[in-house]
CSV table of C-alpha atoms and ligand atoms in Angstrom, one decimal:
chain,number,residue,atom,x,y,z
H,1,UNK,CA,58.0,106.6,79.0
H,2,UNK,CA,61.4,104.8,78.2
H,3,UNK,CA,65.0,106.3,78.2
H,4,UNK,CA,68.0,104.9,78.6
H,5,UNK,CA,68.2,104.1,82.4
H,6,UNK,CA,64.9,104.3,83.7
H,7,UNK,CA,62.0,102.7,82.9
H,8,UNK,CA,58.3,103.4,84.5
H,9,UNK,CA,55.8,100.6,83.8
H,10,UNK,CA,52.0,100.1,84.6
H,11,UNK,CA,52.3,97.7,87.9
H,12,UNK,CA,52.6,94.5,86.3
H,13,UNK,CA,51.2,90.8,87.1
H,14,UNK,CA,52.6,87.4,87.2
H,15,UNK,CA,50.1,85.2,85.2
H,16,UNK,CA,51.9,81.9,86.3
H,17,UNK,CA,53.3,81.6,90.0
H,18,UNK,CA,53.8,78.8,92.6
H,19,UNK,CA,53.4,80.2,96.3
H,20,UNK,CA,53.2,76.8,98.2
H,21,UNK,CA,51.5,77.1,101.0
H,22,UNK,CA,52.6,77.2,105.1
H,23,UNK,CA,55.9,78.8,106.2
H,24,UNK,CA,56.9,78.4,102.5
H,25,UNK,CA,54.5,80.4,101.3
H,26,UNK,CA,55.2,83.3,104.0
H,27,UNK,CA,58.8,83.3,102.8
H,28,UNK,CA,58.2,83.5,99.2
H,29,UNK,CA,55.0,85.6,99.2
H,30,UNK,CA,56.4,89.2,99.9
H,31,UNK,CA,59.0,89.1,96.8
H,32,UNK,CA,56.1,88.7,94.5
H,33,UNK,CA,54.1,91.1,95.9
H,34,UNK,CA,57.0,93.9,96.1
H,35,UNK,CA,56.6,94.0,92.3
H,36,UNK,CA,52.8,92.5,91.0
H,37,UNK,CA,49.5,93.7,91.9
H,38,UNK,CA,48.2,90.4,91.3
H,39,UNK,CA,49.5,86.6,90.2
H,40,UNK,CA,47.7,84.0,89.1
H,41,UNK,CA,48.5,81.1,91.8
H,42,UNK,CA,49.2,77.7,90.8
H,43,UNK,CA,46.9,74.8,92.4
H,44,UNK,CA,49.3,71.8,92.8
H,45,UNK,CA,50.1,71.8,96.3
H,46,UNK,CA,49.5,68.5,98.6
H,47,UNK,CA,46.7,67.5,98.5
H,48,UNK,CA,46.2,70.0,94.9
H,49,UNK,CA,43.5,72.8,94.7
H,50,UNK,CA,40.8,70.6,93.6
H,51,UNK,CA,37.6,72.8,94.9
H,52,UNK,CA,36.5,76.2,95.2
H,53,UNK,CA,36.0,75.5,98.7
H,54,UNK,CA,40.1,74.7,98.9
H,55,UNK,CA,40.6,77.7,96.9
H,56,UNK,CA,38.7,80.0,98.9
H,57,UNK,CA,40.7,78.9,101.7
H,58,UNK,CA,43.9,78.6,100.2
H,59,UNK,CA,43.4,82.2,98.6
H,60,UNK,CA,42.3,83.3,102.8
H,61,UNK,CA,45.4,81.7,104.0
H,62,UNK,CA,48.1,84.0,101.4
H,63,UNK,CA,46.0,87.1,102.4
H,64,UNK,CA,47.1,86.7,106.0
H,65,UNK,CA,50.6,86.1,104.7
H,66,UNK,CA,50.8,89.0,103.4
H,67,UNK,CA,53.1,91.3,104.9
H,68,UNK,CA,50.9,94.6,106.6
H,69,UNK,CA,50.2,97.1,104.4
H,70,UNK,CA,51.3,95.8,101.3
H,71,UNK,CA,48.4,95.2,98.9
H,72,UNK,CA,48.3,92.1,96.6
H,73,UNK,CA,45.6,89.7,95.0
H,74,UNK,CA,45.9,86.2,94.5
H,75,UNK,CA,44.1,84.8,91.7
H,76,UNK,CA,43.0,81.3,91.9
H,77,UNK,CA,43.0,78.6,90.0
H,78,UNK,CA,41.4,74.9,90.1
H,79,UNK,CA,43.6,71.7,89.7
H,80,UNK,CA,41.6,69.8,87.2
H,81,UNK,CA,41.5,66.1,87.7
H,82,UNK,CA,39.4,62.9,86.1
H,83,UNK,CA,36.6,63.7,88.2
H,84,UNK,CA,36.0,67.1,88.6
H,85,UNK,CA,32.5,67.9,87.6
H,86,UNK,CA,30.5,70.8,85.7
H,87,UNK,CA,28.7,72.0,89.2
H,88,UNK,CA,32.7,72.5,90.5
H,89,UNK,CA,32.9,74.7,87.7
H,90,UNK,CA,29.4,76.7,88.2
H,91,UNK,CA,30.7,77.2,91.8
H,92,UNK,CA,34.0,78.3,90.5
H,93,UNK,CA,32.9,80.8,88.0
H,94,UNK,CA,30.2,82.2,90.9
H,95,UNK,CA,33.0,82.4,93.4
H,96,UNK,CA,34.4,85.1,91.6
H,97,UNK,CA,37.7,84.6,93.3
H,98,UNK,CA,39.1,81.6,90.8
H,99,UNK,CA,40.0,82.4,87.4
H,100,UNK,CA,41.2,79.6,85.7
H,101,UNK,CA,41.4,75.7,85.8
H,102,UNK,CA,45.0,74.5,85.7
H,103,UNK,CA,45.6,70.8,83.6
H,104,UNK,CA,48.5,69.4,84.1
H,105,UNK,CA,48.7,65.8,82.4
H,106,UNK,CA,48.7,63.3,85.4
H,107,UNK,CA,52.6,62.8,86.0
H,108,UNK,CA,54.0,65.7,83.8
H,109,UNK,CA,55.9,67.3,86.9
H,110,UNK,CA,56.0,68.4,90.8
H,111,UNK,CA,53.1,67.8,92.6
H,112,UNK,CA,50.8,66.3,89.3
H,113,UNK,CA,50.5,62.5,90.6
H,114,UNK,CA,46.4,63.7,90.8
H,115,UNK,CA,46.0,65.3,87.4
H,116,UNK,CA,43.8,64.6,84.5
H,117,UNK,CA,45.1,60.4,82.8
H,118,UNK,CA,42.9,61.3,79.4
H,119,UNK,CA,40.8,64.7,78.1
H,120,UNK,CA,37.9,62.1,77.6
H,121,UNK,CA,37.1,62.2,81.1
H,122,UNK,CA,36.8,65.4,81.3
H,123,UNK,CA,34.3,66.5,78.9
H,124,UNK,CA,31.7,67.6,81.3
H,125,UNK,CA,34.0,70.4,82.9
H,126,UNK,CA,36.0,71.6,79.7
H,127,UNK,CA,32.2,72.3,78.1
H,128,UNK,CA,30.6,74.3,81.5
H,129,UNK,CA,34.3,75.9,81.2
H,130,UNK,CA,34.0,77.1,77.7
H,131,UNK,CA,30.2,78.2,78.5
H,132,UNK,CA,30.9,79.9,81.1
H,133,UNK,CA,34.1,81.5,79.6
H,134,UNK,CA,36.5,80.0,82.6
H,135,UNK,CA,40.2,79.5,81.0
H,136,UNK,CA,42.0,76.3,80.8
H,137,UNK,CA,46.0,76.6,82.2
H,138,UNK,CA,47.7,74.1,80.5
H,139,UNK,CA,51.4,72.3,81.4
H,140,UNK,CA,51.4,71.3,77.9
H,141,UNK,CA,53.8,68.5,77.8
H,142,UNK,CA,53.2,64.9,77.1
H,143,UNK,CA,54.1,62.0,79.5
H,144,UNK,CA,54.8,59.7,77.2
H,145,UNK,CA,58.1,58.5,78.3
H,146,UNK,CA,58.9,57.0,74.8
H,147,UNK,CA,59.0,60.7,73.5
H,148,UNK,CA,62.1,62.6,74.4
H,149,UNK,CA,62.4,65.5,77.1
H,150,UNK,CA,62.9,68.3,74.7
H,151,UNK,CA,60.7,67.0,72.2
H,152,UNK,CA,57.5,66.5,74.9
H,153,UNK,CA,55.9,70.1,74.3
H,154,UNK,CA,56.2,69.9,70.5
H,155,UNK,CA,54.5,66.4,70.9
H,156,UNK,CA,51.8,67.6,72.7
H,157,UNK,CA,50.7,70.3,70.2
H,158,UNK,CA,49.7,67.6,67.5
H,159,UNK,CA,48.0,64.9,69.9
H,160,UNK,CA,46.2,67.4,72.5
H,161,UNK,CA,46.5,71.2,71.8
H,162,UNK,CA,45.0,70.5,68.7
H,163,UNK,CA,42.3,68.3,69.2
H,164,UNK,CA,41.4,69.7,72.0
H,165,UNK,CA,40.3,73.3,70.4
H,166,UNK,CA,38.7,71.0,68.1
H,167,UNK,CA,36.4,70.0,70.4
H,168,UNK,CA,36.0,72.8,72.8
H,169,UNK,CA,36.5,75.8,69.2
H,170,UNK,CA,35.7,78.5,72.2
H,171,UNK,CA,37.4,77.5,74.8
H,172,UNK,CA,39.9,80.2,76.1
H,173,UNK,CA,43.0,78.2,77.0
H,174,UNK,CA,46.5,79.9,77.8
H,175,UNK,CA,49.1,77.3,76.8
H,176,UNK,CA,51.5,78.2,79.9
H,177,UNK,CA,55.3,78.7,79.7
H,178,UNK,CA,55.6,78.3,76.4
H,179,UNK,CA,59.4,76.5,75.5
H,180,UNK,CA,59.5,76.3,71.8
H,181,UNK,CA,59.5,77.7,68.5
H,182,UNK,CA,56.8,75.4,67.6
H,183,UNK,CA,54.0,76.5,70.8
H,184,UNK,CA,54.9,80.1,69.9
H,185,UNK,CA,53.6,79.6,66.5
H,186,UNK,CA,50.7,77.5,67.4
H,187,UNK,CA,50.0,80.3,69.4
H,188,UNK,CA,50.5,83.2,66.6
H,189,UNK,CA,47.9,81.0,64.5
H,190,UNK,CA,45.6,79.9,66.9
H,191,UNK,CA,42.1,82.5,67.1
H,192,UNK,CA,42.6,84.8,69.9
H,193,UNK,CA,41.0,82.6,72.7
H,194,UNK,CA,44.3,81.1,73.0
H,195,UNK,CA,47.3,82.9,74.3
H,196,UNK,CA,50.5,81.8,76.4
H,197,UNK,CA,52.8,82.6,79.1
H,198,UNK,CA,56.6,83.3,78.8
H,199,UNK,CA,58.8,82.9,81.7
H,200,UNK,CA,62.1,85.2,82.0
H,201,UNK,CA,64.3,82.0,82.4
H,202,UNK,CA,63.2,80.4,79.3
H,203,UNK,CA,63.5,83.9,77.9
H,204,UNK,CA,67.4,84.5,79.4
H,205,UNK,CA,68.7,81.2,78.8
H,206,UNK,CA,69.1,78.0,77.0
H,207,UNK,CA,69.7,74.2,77.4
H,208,UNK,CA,73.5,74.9,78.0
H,209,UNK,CA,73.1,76.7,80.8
H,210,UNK,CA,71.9,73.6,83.0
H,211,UNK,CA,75.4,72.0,81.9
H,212,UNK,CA,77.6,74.5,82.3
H,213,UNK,CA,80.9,73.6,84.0
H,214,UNK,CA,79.2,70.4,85.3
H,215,UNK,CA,75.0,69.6,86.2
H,216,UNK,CA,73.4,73.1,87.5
H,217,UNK,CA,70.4,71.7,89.3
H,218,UNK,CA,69.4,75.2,89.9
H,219,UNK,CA,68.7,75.3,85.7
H,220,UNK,CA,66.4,72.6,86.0
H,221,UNK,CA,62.8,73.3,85.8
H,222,UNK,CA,59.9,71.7,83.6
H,223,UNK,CA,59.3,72.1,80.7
H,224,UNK,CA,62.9,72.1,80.6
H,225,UNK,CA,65.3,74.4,78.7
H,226,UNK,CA,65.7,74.1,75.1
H,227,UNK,CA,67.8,75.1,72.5
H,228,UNK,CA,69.1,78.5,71.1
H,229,UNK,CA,67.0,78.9,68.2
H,230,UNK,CA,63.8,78.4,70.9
H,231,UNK,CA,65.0,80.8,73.3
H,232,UNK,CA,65.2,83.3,70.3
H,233,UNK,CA,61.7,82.3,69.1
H,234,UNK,CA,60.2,82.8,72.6
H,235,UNK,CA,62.2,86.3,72.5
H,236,UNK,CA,60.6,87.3,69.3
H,237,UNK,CA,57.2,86.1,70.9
H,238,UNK,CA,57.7,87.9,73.9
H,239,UNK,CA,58.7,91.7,72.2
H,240,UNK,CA,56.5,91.6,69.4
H,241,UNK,CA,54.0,94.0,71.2
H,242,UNK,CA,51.3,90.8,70.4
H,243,UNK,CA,48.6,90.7,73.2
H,244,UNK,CA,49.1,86.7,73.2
H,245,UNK,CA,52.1,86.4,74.8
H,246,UNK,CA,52.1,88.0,78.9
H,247,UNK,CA,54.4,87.7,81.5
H,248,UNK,CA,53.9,84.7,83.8
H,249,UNK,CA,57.0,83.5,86.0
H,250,UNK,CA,56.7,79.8,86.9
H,251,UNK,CA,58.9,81.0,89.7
H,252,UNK,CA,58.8,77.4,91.7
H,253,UNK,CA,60.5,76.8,95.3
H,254,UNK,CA,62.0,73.9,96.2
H,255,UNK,CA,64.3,74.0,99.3
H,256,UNK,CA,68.2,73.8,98.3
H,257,UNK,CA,68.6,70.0,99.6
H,258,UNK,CA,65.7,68.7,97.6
H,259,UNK,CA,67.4,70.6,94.3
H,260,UNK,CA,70.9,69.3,95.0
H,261,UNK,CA,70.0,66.1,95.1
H,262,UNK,CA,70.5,62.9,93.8
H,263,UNK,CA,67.3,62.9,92.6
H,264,UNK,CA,66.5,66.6,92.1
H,265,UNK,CA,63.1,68.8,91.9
H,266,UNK,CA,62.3,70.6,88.7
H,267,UNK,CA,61.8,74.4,89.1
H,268,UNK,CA,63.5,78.0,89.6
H,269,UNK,CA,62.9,80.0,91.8
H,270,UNK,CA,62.8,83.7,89.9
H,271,UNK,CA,60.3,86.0,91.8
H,272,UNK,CA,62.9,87.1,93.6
H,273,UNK,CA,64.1,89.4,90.6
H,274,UNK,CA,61.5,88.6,88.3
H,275,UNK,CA,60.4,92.3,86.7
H,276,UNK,CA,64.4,92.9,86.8
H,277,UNK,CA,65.0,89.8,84.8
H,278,UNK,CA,62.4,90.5,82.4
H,279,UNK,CA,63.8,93.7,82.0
H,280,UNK,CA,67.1,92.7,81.2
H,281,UNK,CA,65.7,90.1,79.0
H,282,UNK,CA,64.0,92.8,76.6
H,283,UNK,CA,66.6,95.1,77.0
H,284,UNK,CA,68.8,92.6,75.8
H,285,UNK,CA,67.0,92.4,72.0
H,286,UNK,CA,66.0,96.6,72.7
H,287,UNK,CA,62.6,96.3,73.0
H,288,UNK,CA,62.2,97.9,76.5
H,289,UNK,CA,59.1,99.3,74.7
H,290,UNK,CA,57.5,96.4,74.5
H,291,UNK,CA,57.7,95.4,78.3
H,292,UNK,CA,54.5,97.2,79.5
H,293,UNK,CA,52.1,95.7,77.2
H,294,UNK,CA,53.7,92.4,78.2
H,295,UNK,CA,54.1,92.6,81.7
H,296,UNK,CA,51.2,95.2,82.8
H,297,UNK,CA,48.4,94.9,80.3
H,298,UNK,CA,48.0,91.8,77.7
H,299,UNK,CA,47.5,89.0,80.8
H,300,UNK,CA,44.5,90.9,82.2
H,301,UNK,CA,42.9,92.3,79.3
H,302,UNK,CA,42.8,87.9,78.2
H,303,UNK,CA,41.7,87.3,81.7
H,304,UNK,CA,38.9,90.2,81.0
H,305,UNK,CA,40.4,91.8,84.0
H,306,UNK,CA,41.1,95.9,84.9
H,307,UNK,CA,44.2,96.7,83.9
H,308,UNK,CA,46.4,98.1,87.1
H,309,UNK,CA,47.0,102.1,87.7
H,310,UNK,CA,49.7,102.3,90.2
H,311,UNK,CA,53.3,102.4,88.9
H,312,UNK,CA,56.9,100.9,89.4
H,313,UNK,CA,60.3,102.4,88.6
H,314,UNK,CA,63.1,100.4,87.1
H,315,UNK,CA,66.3,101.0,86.9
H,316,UNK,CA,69.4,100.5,84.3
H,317,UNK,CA,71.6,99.6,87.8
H,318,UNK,CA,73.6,96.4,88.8
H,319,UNK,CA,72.8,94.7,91.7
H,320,UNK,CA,73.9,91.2,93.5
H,321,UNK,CA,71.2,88.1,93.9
H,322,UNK,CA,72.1,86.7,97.4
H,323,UNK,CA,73.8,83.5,97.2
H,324,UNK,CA,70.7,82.1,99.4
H,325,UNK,CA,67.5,83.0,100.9
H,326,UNK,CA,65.9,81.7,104.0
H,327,UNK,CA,62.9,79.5,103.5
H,328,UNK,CA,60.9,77.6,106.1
H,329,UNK,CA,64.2,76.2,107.8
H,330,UNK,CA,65.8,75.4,104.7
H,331,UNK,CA,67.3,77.6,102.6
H,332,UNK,CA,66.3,79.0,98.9
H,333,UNK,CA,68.4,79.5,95.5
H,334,UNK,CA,67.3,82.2,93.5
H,335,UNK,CA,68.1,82.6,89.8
H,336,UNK,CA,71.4,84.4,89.7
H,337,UNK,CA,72.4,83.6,93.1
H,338,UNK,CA,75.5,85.4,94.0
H,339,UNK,CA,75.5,87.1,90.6
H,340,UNK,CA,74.1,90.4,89.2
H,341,UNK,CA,71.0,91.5,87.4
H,342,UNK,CA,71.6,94.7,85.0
H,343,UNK,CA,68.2,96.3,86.0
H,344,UNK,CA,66.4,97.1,89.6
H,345,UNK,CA,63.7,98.1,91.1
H,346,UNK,CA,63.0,100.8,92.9
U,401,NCD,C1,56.7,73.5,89.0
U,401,NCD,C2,56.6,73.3,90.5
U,401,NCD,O1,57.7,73.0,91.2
U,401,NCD,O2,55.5,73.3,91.1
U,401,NCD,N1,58.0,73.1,88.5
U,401,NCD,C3,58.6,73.6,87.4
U,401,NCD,O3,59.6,73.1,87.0
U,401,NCD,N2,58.0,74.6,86.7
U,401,NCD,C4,55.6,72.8,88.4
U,401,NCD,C5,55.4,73.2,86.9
U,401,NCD,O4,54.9,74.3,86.7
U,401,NCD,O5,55.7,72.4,86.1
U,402,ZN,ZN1,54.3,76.1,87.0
């Protein structure tokens, strides 16, 4: 399968991605769907995902932004909130087009002003959701602003993660872009309902790169990057050929004036490159062999999903990010805008 400069995988799928919706979502949508069969799409647009009915139409709206001919399925997800209710789930679950209920801790990032204030009020749902086998997406980060940026996903483990398994033991629950040493092994001990997502950026870099030669707001995303010795735990995670870490991007558009701003939105915009950077990323610790399994297999076999057939070709060749994409007006900066990426696909 693997030598030195080409690499064949299993079509792989993003099990984290933010499409937007509008004339956003027609810009971004075709990168993603050049390299994944299928990406599980985020629900926090405004007003957020908050029904299967929304979803339905949400997930009718990126099939006709599809570009012709190009074949691509959007996997829903619900935005849970304080009041959604156990018949949303039933309907969810029956659907058969959402796959997951995304919690994001009411203020934890872009677009979250409507999420869920305490897990209390929530019972109803998170019980039809582990009955019914639905998986809980979680932005595992605590909004407590006495606890410290870096520190908020470590926090979270102990006051949430862990109580919350303890009330819902068979709940399946992916603990999304996973930052730190500390989620990764939470994950490695946790029973094998719960798994996690790895982006490529937290994989590629650290918290230096946001500083670098002055503020990068192009490094800024939430959770936000940490230190070295997390970027090589997530590495570690990521290549161990384990079927609880997949491949999920977070790749999250924000036009270039709202990034470079005084006030400036958290999230990268990766699914421009995405498979490439992943590549480079495993290639990096040489475990190309262990890029399949995470990129193309582990993520659907959790989601009790058919694995893909169809194949993509990579490539050991160098190739230039554009400085800036076009997006709804505005313009977009990729990750590694104006810079090169070691692998490509073909
Ligand atoms: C995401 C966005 O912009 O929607 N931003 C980010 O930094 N990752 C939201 C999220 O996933 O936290
Ligand atoms: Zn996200």
């Amino acid at each position: 399968m693997t030598n030195i400069n080409t690499l064949t995988l299993t079509r792989p799928d993003d099990w984290h991605l933010h499409l937007r919706d509008g004339a956003a979502l027609k810009a971004v949508l075709p990168d993603s769907a050049r390299q994944f069969a299928r990406a599980m799409i985020m629900p926090n647009l405004r007003p957020p995902v908050t029904s299967t009915a929304l979803a339905v139409g949400y997930r009718q709206r990126i099939l006709a932004a599809l570009p012709a001919g190009i074949h691509f399925e959007p996997l829903m997800t619900l935005y849970l909130t304080d009041n959604t209710r156990a018949e949303e789930i039933k309907q969810a679950v029956a659907s058969g087009v959402v796959h997951g209920v995304k919690l994001y801790p009411a203020g934890a990032t872009t677009n979250s002003d409507s999420g869920v204030t305490d897990l209390a009020h929530c019972k109803k749902a998170l019980a039809e959701m582990e009955k019914l086998g639905l998986p809980l997406l979680v932005h595992a980060e605590v909004t407590d602003v006495q606890v410290d940026i870096f520190d908020r996903e470590r926090v979270f483990i102990e006051r949430h993660m862990i109580p919350l398994l303890k009330d819902y033991p068979a709940l399946k629950v992916v603990f999304e872009h996973i930052t730190t040493k500390e989620a990764a092994d939470f994950v490695l001990r946790s029973p094998a309902n719960v798994a996690a997502t790895i982006t490529a950026h937290h994989l590629l870099m650290n918290r230096n790169a946001m500083f670098v030669g002055g503020v990068q707001p192009h490094h800024y995303c939430l959770p936000i990057l940490k230190r070295e010795e997390h970027r090589q735990a997530l590495l570690k995670a990521a290549t161990s050929g384990n079927a609880k870490f997949f491949l999920g991007t977070d790749s999250a558009p924000h036009a270039k004036h709202t990034k470079e701003a005084a006030c400036g939105c958290a999230g990268m915009y990766t699914a421009h490159s995405a498979i490439e950077l992943y590549a480079e990323a495993f290639d990096g610790v040489n475990a190309l062999d262990k890029l399949e399994g995470f990129a193309s297999f582990y993520g659907a076999d959790f989601y009790g999903l058919a694995r893909n057939t169809e194949c993509i070709e990579l490539r050991r060749q160098s190739w230039q990010i554009p400085a800036s994409l076009p997006f709804d007006g505005d313009s977009l900066i990729p990750l590694r805008a104006g810079q090169t990426v070691a692998w490509k696909l073909q």
